[in-house]
Short mmCIF file of C-alpha atoms in Angstrom, two decimals:
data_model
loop_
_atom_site.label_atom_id
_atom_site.label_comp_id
_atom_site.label_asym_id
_atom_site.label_seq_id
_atom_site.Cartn_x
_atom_site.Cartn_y
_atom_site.Cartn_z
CA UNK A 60 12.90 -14.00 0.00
CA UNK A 61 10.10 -16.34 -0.47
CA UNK A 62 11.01 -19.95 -0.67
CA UNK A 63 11.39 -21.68 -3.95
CA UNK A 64 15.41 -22.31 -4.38
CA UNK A 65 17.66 -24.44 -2.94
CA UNK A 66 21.09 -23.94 -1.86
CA UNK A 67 21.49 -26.11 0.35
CA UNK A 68 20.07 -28.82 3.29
CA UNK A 69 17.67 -27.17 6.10
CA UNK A 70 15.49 -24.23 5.70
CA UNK A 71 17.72 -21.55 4.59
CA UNK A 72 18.00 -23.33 1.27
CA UNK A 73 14.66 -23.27 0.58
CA UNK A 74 14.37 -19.04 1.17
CA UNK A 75 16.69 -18.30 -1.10
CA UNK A 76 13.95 -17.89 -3.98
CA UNK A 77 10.91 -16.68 -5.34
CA UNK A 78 7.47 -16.84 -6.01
CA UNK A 79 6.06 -18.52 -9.69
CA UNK A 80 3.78 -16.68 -11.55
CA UNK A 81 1.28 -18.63 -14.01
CA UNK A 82 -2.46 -18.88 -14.60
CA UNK A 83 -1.99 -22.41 -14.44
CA UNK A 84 -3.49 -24.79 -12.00
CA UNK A 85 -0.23 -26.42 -11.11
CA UNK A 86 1.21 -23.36 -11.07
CA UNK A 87 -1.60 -21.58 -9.04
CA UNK A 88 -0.78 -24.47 -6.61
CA UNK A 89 2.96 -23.07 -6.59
CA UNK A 90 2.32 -20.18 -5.55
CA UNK A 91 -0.48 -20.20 -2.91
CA UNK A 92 2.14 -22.94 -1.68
CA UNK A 93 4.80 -20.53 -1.53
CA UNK A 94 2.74 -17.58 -0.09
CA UNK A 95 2.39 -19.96 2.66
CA UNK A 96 5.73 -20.69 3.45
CA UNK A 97 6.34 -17.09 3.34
CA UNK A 98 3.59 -16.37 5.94
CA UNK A 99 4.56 -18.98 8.11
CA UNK A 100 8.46 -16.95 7.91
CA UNK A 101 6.62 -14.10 9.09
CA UNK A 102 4.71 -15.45 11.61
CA UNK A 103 8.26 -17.28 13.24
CA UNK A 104 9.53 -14.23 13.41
CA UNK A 105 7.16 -12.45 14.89
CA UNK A 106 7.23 -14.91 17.81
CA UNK A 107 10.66 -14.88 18.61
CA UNK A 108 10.26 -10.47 18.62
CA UNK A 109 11.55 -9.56 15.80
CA UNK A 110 8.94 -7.47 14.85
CA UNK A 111 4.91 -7.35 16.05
CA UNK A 112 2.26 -8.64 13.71
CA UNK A 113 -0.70 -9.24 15.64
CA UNK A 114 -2.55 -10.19 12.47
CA UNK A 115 -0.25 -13.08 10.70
CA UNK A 116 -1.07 -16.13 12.62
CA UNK A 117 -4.79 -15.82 11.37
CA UNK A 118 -3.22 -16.55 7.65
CA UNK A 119 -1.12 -19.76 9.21
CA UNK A 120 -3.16 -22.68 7.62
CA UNK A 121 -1.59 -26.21 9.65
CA UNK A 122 -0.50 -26.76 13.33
CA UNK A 123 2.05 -23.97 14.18
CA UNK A 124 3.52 -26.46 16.52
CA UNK A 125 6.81 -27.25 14.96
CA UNK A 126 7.75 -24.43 12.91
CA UNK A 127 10.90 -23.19 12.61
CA UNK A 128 13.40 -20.84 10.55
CA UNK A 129 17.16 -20.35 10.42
CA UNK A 130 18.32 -17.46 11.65
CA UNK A 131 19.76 -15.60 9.01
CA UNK A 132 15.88 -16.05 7.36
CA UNK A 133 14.54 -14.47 9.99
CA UNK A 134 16.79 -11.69 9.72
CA UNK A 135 16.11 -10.92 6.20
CA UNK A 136 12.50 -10.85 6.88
CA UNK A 137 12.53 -8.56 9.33
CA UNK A 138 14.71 -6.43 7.57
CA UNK A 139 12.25 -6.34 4.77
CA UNK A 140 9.31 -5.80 6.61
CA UNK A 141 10.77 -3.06 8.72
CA UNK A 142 12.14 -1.59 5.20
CA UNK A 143 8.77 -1.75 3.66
CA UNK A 144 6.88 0.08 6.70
CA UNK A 145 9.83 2.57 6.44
CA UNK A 146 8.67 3.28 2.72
CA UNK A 147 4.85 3.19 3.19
CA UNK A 148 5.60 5.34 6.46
CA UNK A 149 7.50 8.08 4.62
CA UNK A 150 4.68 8.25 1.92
CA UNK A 151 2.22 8.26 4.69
CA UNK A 152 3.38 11.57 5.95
CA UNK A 153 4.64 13.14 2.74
CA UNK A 154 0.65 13.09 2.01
CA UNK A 155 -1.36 13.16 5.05
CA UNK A 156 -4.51 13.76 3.16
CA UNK A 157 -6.20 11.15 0.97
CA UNK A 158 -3.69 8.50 -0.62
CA UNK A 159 -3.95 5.12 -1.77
CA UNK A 160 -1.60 2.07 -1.97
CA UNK A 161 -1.90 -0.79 -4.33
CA UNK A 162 -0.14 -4.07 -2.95
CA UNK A 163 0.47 -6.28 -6.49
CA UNK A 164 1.01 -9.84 -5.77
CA UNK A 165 -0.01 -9.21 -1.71
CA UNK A 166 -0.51 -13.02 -0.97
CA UNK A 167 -1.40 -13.16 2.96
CA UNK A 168 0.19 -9.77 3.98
CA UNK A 169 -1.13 -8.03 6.79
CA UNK A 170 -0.35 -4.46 6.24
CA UNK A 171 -3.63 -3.17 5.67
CA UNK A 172 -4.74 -4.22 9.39
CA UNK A 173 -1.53 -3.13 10.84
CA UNK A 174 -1.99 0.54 9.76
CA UNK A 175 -5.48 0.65 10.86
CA UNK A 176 -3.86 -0.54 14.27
CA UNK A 177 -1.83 2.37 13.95
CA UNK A 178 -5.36 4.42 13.17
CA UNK A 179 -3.44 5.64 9.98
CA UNK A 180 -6.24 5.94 7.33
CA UNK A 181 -5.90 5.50 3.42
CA UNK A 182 -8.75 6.30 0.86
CA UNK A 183 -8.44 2.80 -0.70
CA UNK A 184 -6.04 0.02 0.44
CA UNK A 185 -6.15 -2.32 -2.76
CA UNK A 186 -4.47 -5.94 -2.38
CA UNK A 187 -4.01 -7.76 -6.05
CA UNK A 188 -3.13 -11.36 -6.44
CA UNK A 189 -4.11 -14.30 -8.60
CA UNK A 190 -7.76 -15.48 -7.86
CA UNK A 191 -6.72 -18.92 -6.15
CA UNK A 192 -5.04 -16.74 -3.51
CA UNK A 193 -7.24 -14.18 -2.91
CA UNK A 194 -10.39 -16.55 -2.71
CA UNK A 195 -8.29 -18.75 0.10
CA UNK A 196 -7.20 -15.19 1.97
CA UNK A 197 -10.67 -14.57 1.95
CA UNK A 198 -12.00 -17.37 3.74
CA UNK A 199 -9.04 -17.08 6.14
CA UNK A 200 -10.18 -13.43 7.29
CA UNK A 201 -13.33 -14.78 7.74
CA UNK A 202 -13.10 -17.56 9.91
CA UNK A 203 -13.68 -16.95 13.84
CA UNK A 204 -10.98 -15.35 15.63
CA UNK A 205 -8.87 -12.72 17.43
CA UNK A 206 -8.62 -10.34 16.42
CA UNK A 207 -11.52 -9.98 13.97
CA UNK A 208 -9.83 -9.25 10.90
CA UNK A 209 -13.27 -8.22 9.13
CA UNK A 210 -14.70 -5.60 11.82
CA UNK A 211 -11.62 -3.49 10.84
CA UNK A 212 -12.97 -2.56 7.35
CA UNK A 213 -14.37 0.36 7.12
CA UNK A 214 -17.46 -1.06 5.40
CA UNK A 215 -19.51 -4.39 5.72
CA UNK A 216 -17.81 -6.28 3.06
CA UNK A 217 -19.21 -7.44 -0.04
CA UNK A 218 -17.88 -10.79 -2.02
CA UNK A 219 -18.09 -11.01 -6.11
CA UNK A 220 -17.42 -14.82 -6.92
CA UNK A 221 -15.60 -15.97 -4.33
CA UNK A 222 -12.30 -14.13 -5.22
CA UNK A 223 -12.82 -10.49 -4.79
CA UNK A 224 -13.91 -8.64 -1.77
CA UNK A 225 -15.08 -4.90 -1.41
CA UNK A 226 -14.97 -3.15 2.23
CA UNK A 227 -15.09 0.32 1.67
CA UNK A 228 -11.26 1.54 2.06
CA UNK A 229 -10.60 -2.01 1.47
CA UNK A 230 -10.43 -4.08 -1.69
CA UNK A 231 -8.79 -7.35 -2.14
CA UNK A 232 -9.44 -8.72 -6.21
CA UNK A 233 -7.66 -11.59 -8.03
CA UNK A 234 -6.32 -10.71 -11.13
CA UNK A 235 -3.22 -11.44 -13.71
CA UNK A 236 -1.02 -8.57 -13.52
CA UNK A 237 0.73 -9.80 -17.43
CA UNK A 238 -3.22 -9.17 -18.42
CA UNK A 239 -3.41 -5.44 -18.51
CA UNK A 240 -7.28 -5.26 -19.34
CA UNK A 241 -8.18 -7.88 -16.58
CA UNK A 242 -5.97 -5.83 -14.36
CA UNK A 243 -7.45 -2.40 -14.58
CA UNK A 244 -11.06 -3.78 -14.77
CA UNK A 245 -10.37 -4.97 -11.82
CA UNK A 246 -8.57 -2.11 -10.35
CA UNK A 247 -11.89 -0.02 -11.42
CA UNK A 248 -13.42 -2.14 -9.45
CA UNK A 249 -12.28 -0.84 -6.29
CA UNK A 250 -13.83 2.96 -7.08
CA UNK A 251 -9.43 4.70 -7.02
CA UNK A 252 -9.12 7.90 -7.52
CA UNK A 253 -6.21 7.84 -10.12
CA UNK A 254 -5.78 11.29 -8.87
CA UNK A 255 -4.80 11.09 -5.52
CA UNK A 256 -0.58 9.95 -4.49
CA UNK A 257 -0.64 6.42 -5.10
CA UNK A 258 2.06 4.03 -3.65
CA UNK A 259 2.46 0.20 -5.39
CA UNK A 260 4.19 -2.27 -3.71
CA UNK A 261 5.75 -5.57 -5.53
CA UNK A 262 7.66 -7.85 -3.63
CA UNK A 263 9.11 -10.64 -5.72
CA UNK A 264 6.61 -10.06 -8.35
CA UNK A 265 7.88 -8.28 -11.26
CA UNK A 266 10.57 -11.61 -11.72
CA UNK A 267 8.25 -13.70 -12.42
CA UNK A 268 7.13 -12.05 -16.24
CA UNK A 269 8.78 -11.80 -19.16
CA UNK A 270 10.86 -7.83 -19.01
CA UNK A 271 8.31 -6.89 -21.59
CA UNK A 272 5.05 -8.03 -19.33
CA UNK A 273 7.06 -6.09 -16.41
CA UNK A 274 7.75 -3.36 -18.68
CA UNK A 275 3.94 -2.76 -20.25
CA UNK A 276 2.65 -2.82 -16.09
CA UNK A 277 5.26 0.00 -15.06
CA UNK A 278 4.02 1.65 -17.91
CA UNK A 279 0.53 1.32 -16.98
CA UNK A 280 0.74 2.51 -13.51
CA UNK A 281 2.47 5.75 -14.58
CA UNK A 282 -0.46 6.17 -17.28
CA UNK A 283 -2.91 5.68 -15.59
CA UNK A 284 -2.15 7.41 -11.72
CA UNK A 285 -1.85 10.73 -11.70
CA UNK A 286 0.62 10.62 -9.19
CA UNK A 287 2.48 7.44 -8.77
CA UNK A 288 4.80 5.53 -6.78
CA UNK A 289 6.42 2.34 -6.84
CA UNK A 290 8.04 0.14 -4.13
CA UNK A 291 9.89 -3.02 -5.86
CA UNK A 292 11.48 -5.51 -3.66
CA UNK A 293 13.73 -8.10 -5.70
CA UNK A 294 16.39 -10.34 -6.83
CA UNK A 295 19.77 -8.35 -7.65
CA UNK A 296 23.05 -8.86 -8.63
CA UNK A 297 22.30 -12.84 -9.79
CA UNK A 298 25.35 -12.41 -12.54
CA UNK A 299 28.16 -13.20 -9.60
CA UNK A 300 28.84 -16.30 -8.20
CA UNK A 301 26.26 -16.34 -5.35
CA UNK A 302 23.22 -15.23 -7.58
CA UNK A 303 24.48 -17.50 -10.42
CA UNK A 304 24.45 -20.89 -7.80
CA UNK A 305 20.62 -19.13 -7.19
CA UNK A 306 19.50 -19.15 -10.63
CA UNK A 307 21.22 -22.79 -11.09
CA UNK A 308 19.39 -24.01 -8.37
CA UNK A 309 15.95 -22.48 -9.43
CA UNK A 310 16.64 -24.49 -13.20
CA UNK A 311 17.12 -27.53 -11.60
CA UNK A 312 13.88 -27.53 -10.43
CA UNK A 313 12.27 -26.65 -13.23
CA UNK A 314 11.68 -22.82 -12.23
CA UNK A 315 12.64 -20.60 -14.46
CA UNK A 316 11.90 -16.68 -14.19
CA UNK A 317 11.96 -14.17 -16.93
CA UNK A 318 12.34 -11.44 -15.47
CA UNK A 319 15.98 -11.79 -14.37
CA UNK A 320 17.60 -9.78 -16.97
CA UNK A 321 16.38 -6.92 -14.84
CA UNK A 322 18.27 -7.99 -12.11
CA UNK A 323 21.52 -8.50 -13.46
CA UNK A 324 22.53 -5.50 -11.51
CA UNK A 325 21.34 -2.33 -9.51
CA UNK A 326 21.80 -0.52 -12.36
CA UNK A 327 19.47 -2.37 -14.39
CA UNK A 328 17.15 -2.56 -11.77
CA UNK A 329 17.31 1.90 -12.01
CA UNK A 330 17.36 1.81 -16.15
CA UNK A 331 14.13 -0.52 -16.42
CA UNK A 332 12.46 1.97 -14.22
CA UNK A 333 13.37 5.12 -15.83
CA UNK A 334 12.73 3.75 -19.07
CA UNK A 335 9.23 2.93 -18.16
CA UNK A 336 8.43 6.62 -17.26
CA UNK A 337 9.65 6.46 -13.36
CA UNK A 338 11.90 9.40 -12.36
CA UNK A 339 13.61 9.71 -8.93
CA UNK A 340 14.54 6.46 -8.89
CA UNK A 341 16.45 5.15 -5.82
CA UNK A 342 17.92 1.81 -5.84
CA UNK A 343 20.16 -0.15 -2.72
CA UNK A 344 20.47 -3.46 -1.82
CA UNK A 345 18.68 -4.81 1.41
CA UNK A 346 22.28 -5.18 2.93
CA UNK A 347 22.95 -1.86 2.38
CA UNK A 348 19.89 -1.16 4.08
CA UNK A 349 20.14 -3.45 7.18
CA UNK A 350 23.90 -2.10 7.86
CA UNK A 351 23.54 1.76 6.72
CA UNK A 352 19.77 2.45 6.97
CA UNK A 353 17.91 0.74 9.49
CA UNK A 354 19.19 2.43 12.64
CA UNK A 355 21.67 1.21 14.39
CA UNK A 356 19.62 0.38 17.92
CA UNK A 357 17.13 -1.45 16.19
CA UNK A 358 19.62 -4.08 14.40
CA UNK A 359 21.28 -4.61 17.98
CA UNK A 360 17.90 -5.39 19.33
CA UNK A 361 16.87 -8.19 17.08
CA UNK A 362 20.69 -9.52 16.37
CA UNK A 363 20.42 -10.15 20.34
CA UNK A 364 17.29 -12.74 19.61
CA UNK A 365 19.13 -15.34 17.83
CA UNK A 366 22.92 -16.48 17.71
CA UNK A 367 24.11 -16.60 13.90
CA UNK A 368 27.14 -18.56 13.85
CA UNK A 369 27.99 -16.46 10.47
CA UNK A 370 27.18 -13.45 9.17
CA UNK A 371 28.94 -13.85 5.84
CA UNK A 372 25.40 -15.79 4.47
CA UNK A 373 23.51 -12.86 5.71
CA UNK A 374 25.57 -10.55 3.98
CA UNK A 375 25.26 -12.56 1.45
CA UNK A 376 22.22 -13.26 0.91
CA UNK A 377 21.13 -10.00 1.25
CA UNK A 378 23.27 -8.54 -1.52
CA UNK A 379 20.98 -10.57 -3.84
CA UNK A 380 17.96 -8.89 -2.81
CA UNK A 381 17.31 -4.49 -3.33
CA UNK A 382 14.58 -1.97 -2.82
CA UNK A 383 13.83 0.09 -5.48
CA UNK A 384 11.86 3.40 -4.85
CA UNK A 385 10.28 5.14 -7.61
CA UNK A 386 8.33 7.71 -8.30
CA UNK A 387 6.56 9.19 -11.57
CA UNK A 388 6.67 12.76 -10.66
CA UNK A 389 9.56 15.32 -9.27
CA UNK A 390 8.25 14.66 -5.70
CA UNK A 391 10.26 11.65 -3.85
CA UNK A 392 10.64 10.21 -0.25
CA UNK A 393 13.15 7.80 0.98
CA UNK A 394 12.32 6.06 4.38
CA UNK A 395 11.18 7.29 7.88
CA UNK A 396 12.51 5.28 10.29
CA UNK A 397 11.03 5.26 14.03
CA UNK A 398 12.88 6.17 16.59
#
């Protein structure tokens, strides 16, 4: 839920949204703009104990000192964080051997260092993003702090123009994900093995191209990794009322995203996948998640933290967004939840 639409006065308004994607300046701007609202979400949270990122505040960029979130946002993050460890936990253990994960459109995310907290150890750990992000990301990790976000990598790291950086099982390179040959150049970059189980993650990333940009990537990854995985977090179900208000908001602002058509429903969010060459596709919406998945003890815990006067805009607002878990072979995994 990163914040670009408005439906509404306050904060909440501006989550209900997305991220732009454009080589443009302006729209470069947008986005690193965006990724930083979405950090500082994360980093809220993670304050009042929603969830423990000991990593996140080294991405905050201003003073700290009067941030602040509504409720319900704070929610849905941690409800997609917690969904997205699930995931990358369950494909953790379903190959305990070498595996990789490509994070597309990774912004300041702080995955990489939490595993390594959790001393679970990936051949290659490969964050993509567009050039003005990854160069700023960069310079954040290396600035003087605790904890020392560079001594983690498993390798001294080495910089190529400003943008990309190489640490051994850790690679972080700006590219265009609509420019396929950019892309994988860049992805060779980072010495995969496109043999090994390899997990993408896209959150709110695959809106922002045209279907047929969206389409020819999804193809890609299941050409060119051997054995392949995709996580997609995104917009769903924007053709009733509540998405429709969403999308009207967005155009009044001048945002437009292409990639909507795909999430028209959860059933078009499953068809665009299998058509692509994705098999085993599992599809739910993140309120389906938080009230069915997630267990039970762990939504009492953080729905203690903060008093939500309603929980019909949760429900809400989490109709609009889904997981999608695909993979390109037979093999599949769902989430593994700790206890």
């Amino acid at each position: 839920m990163e914040p670009e639409a408005e439906l509404g006065d306050g904060y909440l308004g501006t989550e209900i949204g997305v991220r732009r994607r454009s080589a443009s300046v302006s729209d470069d701007y947008s986005v690193q703009k965006t990724n930083d609202d979405a950090t500082e979400c994360k980093y809220i949270a993670s304050k009042l104990n929603y969830f423990k990122d000991a990593y996140v505040h080294r991405f905050i960029l201003g003073d700290d000192c009067n941030l602040r979130r509504d409720p319900e946002i704070s929610r849905g993050y941690w409800a997609r964080i917690v969904a997205v460890k699930a995931v990358v936990d369950a494909f953790l253990k379903a190959f305990p051997e070498k595996r990789q994960i490509i994070n597309l459109g990774a912004g300041f995310d702080t995955l990489y260092w939490r595993l390594k907290e959790e001393e679970k150890q990936l051949y290659r750990y490969v964050e993509v993003d567009f050039s003005s992000v990854t160069a700023k990301k960069i310079r954040q990790m290396r600035r003087p702090g605790s904890p020392n976000l560079v001594s983690m990598f498993s390798e001294e790291p080495k910089e190529v123009e400003h943008s990309d950086l190489h640490a051994g099982d850790y690679h972080l390179v700006g590219a265009d994900l609509r420019q396929l040959n950019e892309f994988k150049e860049k992805l060779d970059s980072c010495d995969l093995n496109y043999k090994l189980p390899t997990l993408f993650i896209a959150e709110c990333v695959l809106v922002y191209m045209g279907t047929s940009q969206s389409d020819a990537l999804l193809s890609a990854c299941v050409r060119w990794f051997e054995n392949a995985f995709f996580l997609n977090y995104e917009q769903v179900n924007i053709g009733d009322t509540f998405g429709k208000i969403m999308v009207s908001n967005l155009h009044g602002r001048g945002i437009i995203l292409p990639g909507l058509v795909a999430c028209e429903n959860l059933d078009a969010q499953k068809r665009r996948f299998i058509g692509n060459g994705w098999k085993n596709v599992i599809v739910k919406t993140m309120w389906e998640i938080y009230g069915k998945e997630i267990p039970d003890i762990q939504v009492k815990r953080i729905e203690k933290l903060e008093l939500l006067d309603e929980k019909i805009l949760l429900s809400q607002l989490l109709e609009h967004y889904c997981f999608v878990i695909a993979s390109k072979n037979a093999r599949a995994f769902d989430f593994e939840w700790k206890k």
